[in-house]
Amino acid sequence: MTQGKNPLAGFFSGFFKIRDEPTIFGRVFMAALCLAGIAALWWYVTRGETAADRIVSPYALGSPAEVFGSFPSLWFDRALTRNLAVSLWRVLQGFGLAVLVGVPIGILCGAFKRVDAFFAPISIFGRNVPVVALVPLALLWFGTGEAPKIGFLFIACVAFVLFDASRAVGDVASDYLDTAYTLGASRWQTLLKVVIPLAMPDIFNSIRLLFGLAFGYIIVAEALDMDSGIGVLIMQSQRRGPREHVYLILLFITVVAFVLDRVLYFVQRRLFPYRYGRG
Amino acid sequence: MDTTKTTGGGPKPAFWILLVLCVLGLIGFAGYKGGWFEFLAPEGKKDDIAKIDADELAKLQAGAAKADAEAPDGNAPTTVKEYNFVPSAKLPPVEGTASYKPLQKGVVRFAINVWAGWAPIVFANDGFQPGKEWTAADGKKFKVELVLIDDPVAMRDSYAAGNVHIGWATLDMVPLFLEELRKDSRVMPRVFQQIDWSNGGDGIVGRGVENIGDLRGKTVVLAQNSPSHYFLLNALINAGVQPAEVNFKFTADAFQAAAAFNADKNISAVVSWAPDIYNLADVKGNKLLVTTQTANKLIADVWFARADFAKDNMPILEGIVRGIFDAMVALKDDANKQKVASLLGKGYSIQPSEALAMLGDAHWTNYAENREFFMNQNNPANFERTWETAYYLYKKIGQVAQKTAFDQVMDFSLIQKLGKDEKYASQKDEYTVTFTPRAVSAIKAESGEILTKTVVIHFFPNSSEIDKVIEVQEGEKTVKKPYDPNVGFVLEEIGKLAAQYGASRIIIEGHTDASMKGQVPDSAVKDLSTQRANAVKEALVNKYKTLQPNQFTAAGMGWDVPADDNDAGNHAKNRRVEVKVYPLEAQ
């Protein structure tokens, strides 16, 4: 941290110092600068009254005023928040199921290599199958309604959860096991009291990252039967307009996903003080 | 690991989870109590499904078809009446510089989907790849690349970006495209040619339902904003079922709709494509309710060029129109059909035998049929009426915002121009069904009805004159007025239905009220209602020369069948005409 009398001077003098950490204001300032640059470019290529005057056709991208001007209709008429809540609830169910199934099996796989070998085909298949190709199949397997969407999310995520949990357990250093055995712990005690608590921070971290993945999949899953959800809002906006809503929804999802990630990260740091310290 | 601080000191991890949950809960509760929940999470407007009124649609169309606002005359004999405006005077001007990708080595990029209708252009181009030389009207040579983009949204976006110069659509989809394309005059579509009518390629399959009217209160699965959607909405309103009375389940495409119907036994009907509809109809308990083999002038496939491209390249577009028409003639030959099947097989990555079987899904529309479609104002299944119907239906269910007039996209200048060429002018409409007269009982015995449309025509008491004129006192003067001023609109409705369902038999049933029951003999009332039904039939075939008298069978029902069994004494409801649509032959 640069401790100058004049924070601005510190900001500039440290600008090209390798690995110099700016203050929080310095960081925010740079981020704002980036956004301002994007906004200016956006305004520039979409300025002009008619399509003919513009660098980018309004068909492809509306002006900032047009895009943000359509926000009220997205928020009030098309119930953005409710659709988002519906989608989040689906993600929670599908992904929650994947966690409930994947984590215990993953822990067993990590601890017992023969169980790992047993589940290997499923894990390899699940992590390498082209997920989008599962969409029509989900309809065949689960019918219509909520089941295929939740089922699809479960199938799309469970192998990753399982694999990450197994790896986290496998990554626990042998020293801990040896120490536990030396202190006279039984096999189950070692697993429950040493291995799992040590693996948990990594498992939680991977769940946090995979949650973002599942949030992306929901848009694909909601194409199954287009009744509600953020994915349906996107698809309908692509089909019949307004295209402005597509951009707005994508922005909105990004913000929501970021906030959720930070909340989970906050929880994660509090849950595992032995890993992250008491920050 | 520092173990000195794990007890006492800081809160336990569970505390933090509880804290987050509590904060969220409090926010939620405050919002709920404070009433700004409605602000944070408004319920939104459901797509407003307004009540659909077929009369209203007929009035719109009758109004649209008439520049001069005279009262529609049901019996004035009309022949072919062609539009007399100049398309270029109506089409919106193109502003700014053209923004399509310039032709690489003289290759026009033409988007198509997997559909039998594109066989003529595939044949004319000798496959999908640019190779064969086409000749433009000004003698210049050009080539065509057929670009397969099956997803209509991807096609529209590729077209708007200028990557393809020509797009594909069913005419009923174009209003939906316009919601976005309207933003830029350069990408406004110009429709120059109809390729085909869907002829068996689309259909509705039911489970535990006998006809379209049975779908009231049931669940139907289909692809939203697609020809399936248009087909179903149109069938529903003709059967007197409001869209709001049906539970729609939407899938991303027609294949998924078929899969969903198969998987979920609670769904009563599906709208999908061949071959799925025929496979589903073979399943025990399922019934093919209707296909475009019967509704054979409902779904029109067309191609359209970007306005800026059209402005610069009319000679090329004329070359394409001619090439497609010539290919349609060439494809009458079986050897050419085999050849195009193998070309389609290659382009679509399917077996040539499959491609050959697919050819039956569509009827290619030759020059004469295109002229009927684009230019004949009195054709009940023409461009304008198809356009108006699509707009009306989509507007009613809140899928389109503002309306664009049909003459903003329809450009019949090339069709008109080709009429000067004997080769095209001599072509005949080959899409007419020859009906043999048949008795009502025979038609009803053969198969169940597809739908029943109920219309009301007010006849003067004891008269069967459809355009009865009465004298009314208005102050000092005696004015002559039609007894039922709505007759023209009702005929428009029935005429359009008969034209859309071009390969169906239509029974016109006249009903009377039972107010004179016991005072006049039954037979006299039967005769009167038969005369009334006949009067409707006569008026129809006089008004629309394209309709054949033998498609219609008139029947007098007297007072035997009340409109509503629970309200049998409602005389006003009972004085009605029912138009029943039957398949031409048992499906």
PDB file of C-alpha atoms in Angstrom, chain B residues 75-174:
ATOM      1  CA  ASN B  75     -74.354 -10.924 -53.783  1.00  0.00           C
ATOM      2  CA  ALA B  76     -72.600  -8.643 -56.197  1.00  0.00           C
ATOM      3  CA  PRO B  77     -70.870 -11.058 -58.558  1.00  0.00           C
ATOM      4  CA  THR B  78     -67.188 -10.368 -58.643  1.00  0.00           C
ATOM      5  CA  THR B  79     -64.447 -11.909 -60.654  1.00  0.00           C
ATOM      6  CA  VAL B  80     -60.738 -11.575 -60.231  1.00  0.00           C
ATOM      7  CA  LYS B  81     -60.095  -8.066 -59.042  1.00  0.00           C
ATOM      8  CA  GLU B  82     -56.427  -7.173 -59.031  1.00  0.00           C
ATOM      9  CA  TYR B  83     -54.776  -4.511 -56.908  1.00  0.00           C
ATOM     10  CA  ASN B  84     -54.230  -1.380 -58.917  1.00  0.00           C
ATOM     11  CA  PHE B  85     -51.552   0.307 -56.823  1.00  0.00           C
ATOM     12  CA  VAL B  86     -47.889   0.358 -57.712  1.00  0.00           C
ATOM     13  CA  PRO B  87     -45.908  -1.561 -55.070  1.00  0.00           C
ATOM     14  CA  SER B  88     -42.982   0.846 -55.093  1.00  0.00           C
ATOM     15  CA  ALA B  89     -45.327   3.679 -54.173  1.00  0.00           C
ATOM     16  CA  LYS B  90     -46.352   1.896 -50.982  1.00  0.00           C
ATOM     17  CA  LEU B  91     -43.103   0.216 -49.939  1.00  0.00           C
ATOM     18  CA  PRO B  92     -41.130   2.126 -47.303  1.00  0.00           C
ATOM     19  CA  PRO B  93     -38.107   3.936 -48.752  1.00  0.00           C
ATOM     20  CA  VAL B  94     -34.621   2.658 -47.931  1.00  0.00           C
ATOM     21  CA  GLU B  95     -32.590   5.164 -45.939  1.00  0.00           C
ATOM     22  CA  GLY B  96     -28.817   5.352 -45.687  1.00  0.00           C
ATOM     23  CA  THR B  97     -26.206   3.278 -47.423  1.00  0.00           C
ATOM     24  CA  ALA B  98     -26.787  -0.396 -48.024  1.00  0.00           C
ATOM     25  CA  SER B  99     -25.477  -2.492 -45.153  1.00  0.00           C
ATOM     26  CA  TYR B 100     -25.561  -6.023 -46.590  1.00  0.00           C
ATOM     27  CA  LYS B 101     -22.334  -7.923 -47.219  1.00  0.00           C
ATOM     28  CA  PRO B 102     -21.356  -7.377 -50.859  1.00  0.00           C
ATOM     29  CA  LEU B 103     -21.672 -10.344 -53.207  1.00  0.00           C
ATOM     30  CA  GLN B 104     -18.468 -12.393 -53.125  1.00  0.00           C
ATOM     31  CA  LYS B 105     -17.672 -13.477 -56.701  1.00  0.00           C
ATOM     32  CA  GLY B 106     -21.241 -12.664 -57.654  1.00  0.00           C
ATOM     33  CA  VAL B 107     -22.780 -15.114 -55.164  1.00  0.00           C
ATOM     34  CA  VAL B 108     -26.180 -14.302 -53.644  1.00  0.00           C
ATOM     35  CA  ARG B 109     -26.636 -15.916 -50.218  1.00  0.00           C
ATOM     36  CA  PHE B 110     -30.131 -17.320 -49.816  1.00  0.00           C
ATOM     37  CA  ALA B 111     -31.199 -18.810 -46.458  1.00  0.00           C
ATOM     38  CA  ILE B 112     -33.407 -21.898 -46.430  1.00  0.00           C
ATOM     39  CA  ASN B 113     -34.619 -24.371 -43.809  1.00  0.00           C
ATOM     40  CA  VAL B 114     -35.273 -28.105 -43.899  1.00  0.00           C
ATOM     41  CA  TRP B 115     -38.487 -28.070 -45.867  1.00  0.00           C
ATOM     42  CA  ALA B 116     -39.890 -29.618 -49.031  1.00  0.00           C
ATOM     43  CA  GLY B 117     -40.775 -26.191 -50.377  1.00  0.00           C
ATOM     44  CA  TRP B 118     -37.170 -25.432 -51.241  1.00  0.00           C
ATOM     45  CA  ALA B 119     -36.857 -28.290 -53.700  1.00  0.00           C
ATOM     46  CA  PRO B 120     -37.414 -26.023 -56.751  1.00  0.00           C
ATOM     47  CA  ILE B 121     -34.585 -23.635 -55.880  1.00  0.00           C
ATOM     48  CA  VAL B 122     -32.289 -26.526 -54.936  1.00  0.00           C
ATOM     49  CA  PHE B 123     -33.068 -28.064 -58.306  1.00  0.00           C
ATOM     50  CA  ALA B 124     -32.570 -24.768 -60.134  1.00  0.00           C
ATOM     51  CA  ASN B 125     -29.219 -24.285 -58.396  1.00  0.00           C
ATOM     52  CA  ASP B 126     -28.032 -27.867 -58.855  1.00  0.00           C
ATOM     53  CA  GLY B 127     -27.532 -28.264 -55.109  1.00  0.00           C
ATOM     54  CA  PHE B 128     -26.672 -25.954 -52.241  1.00  0.00           C
ATOM     55  CA  GLN B 129     -23.223 -24.783 -53.286  1.00  0.00           C
ATOM     56  CA  PRO B 130     -22.724 -21.875 -55.671  1.00  0.00           C
ATOM     57  CA  GLY B 131     -21.740 -23.309 -59.031  1.00  0.00           C
ATOM     58  CA  LYS B 132     -24.484 -23.038 -61.545  1.00  0.00           C
ATOM     59  CA  GLU B 133     -24.745 -19.721 -63.348  1.00  0.00           C
ATOM     60  CA  TRP B 134     -28.057 -17.904 -63.112  1.00  0.00           C
ATOM     61  CA  THR B 135     -29.005 -15.123 -65.494  1.00  0.00           C
ATOM     62  CA  ALA B 136     -30.345 -11.834 -64.165  1.00  0.00           C
ATOM     63  CA  ALA B 137     -32.989  -9.876 -66.066  1.00  0.00           C
ATOM     64  CA  ASP B 138     -30.298  -7.526 -67.388  1.00  0.00           C
ATOM     65  CA  GLY B 139     -28.319 -10.460 -68.816  1.00  0.00           C
ATOM     66  CA  LYS B 140     -25.627 -10.385 -66.102  1.00  0.00           C
ATOM     67  CA  LYS B 141     -24.581 -13.684 -64.583  1.00  0.00           C
ATOM     68  CA  PHE B 142     -24.754 -14.464 -60.862  1.00  0.00           C
ATOM     69  CA  LYS B 143     -24.559 -17.496 -58.588  1.00  0.00           C
ATOM     70  CA  VAL B 144     -26.622 -18.606 -55.607  1.00  0.00           C
ATOM     71  CA  GLU B 145     -25.481 -20.212 -52.387  1.00  0.00           C
ATOM     72  CA  LEU B 146     -28.229 -21.868 -50.353  1.00  0.00           C
ATOM     73  CA  VAL B 147     -27.398 -21.424 -46.683  1.00  0.00           C
ATOM     74  CA  LEU B 148     -29.139 -23.860 -44.344  1.00  0.00           C
ATOM     75  CA  ILE B 149     -30.302 -22.028 -41.201  1.00  0.00           C
ATOM     76  CA  ASP B 150     -33.116 -24.002 -39.631  1.00  0.00           C
ATOM     77  CA  ASP B 151     -33.691 -21.816 -36.592  1.00  0.00           C
ATOM     78  CA  PRO B 152     -35.856 -18.848 -37.602  1.00  0.00           C
ATOM     79  CA  VAL B 153     -34.317 -16.537 -34.990  1.00  0.00           C
ATOM     80  CA  ALA B 154     -30.778 -17.320 -36.123  1.00  0.00           C
ATOM     81  CA  MET B 155     -31.896 -16.877 -39.734  1.00  0.00           C
ATOM     82  CA  ARG B 156     -33.468 -13.497 -39.001  1.00  0.00           C
ATOM     83  CA  ASP B 157     -30.346 -12.279 -37.216  1.00  0.00           C
ATOM     84  CA  SER B 158     -28.033 -13.519 -39.938  1.00  0.00           C
ATOM     85  CA  TYR B 159     -30.236 -11.770 -42.498  1.00  0.00           C
ATOM     86  CA  ALA B 160     -30.296  -8.545 -40.474  1.00  0.00           C
ATOM     87  CA  ALA B 161     -26.504  -8.636 -40.139  1.00  0.00           C
ATOM     88  CA  GLY B 162     -26.316  -8.840 -43.932  1.00  0.00           C
ATOM     89  CA  ASN B 163     -24.652 -12.263 -43.970  1.00  0.00           C
ATOM     90  CA  VAL B 164     -27.483 -13.638 -46.071  1.00  0.00           C
ATOM     91  CA  HIS B 165     -29.277 -11.455 -48.582  1.00  0.00           C
ATOM     92  CA  ILE B 166     -32.482 -13.437 -48.711  1.00  0.00           C
ATOM     93  CA  GLY B 167     -34.438 -14.972 -45.849  1.00  0.00           C
ATOM     94  CA  TRP B 168     -37.079 -17.695 -45.589  1.00  0.00           C
ATOM     95  CA  ALA B 169     -40.328 -17.612 -43.661  1.00  0.00           C
ATOM     96  CA  THR B 170     -43.897 -18.686 -43.555  1.00  0.00           C
ATOM     97  CA  LEU B 171     -45.895 -15.538 -44.203  1.00  0.00           C
ATOM     98  CA  ASP B 172     -47.524 -15.735 -40.765  1.00  0.00           C
ATOM     99  CA  MET B 173     -44.073 -15.444 -39.132  1.00  0.00           C
ATOM    100  CA  VAL B 174     -43.108 -12.215 -40.867  1.00  0.00           C
TER     101      VAL B 174
END
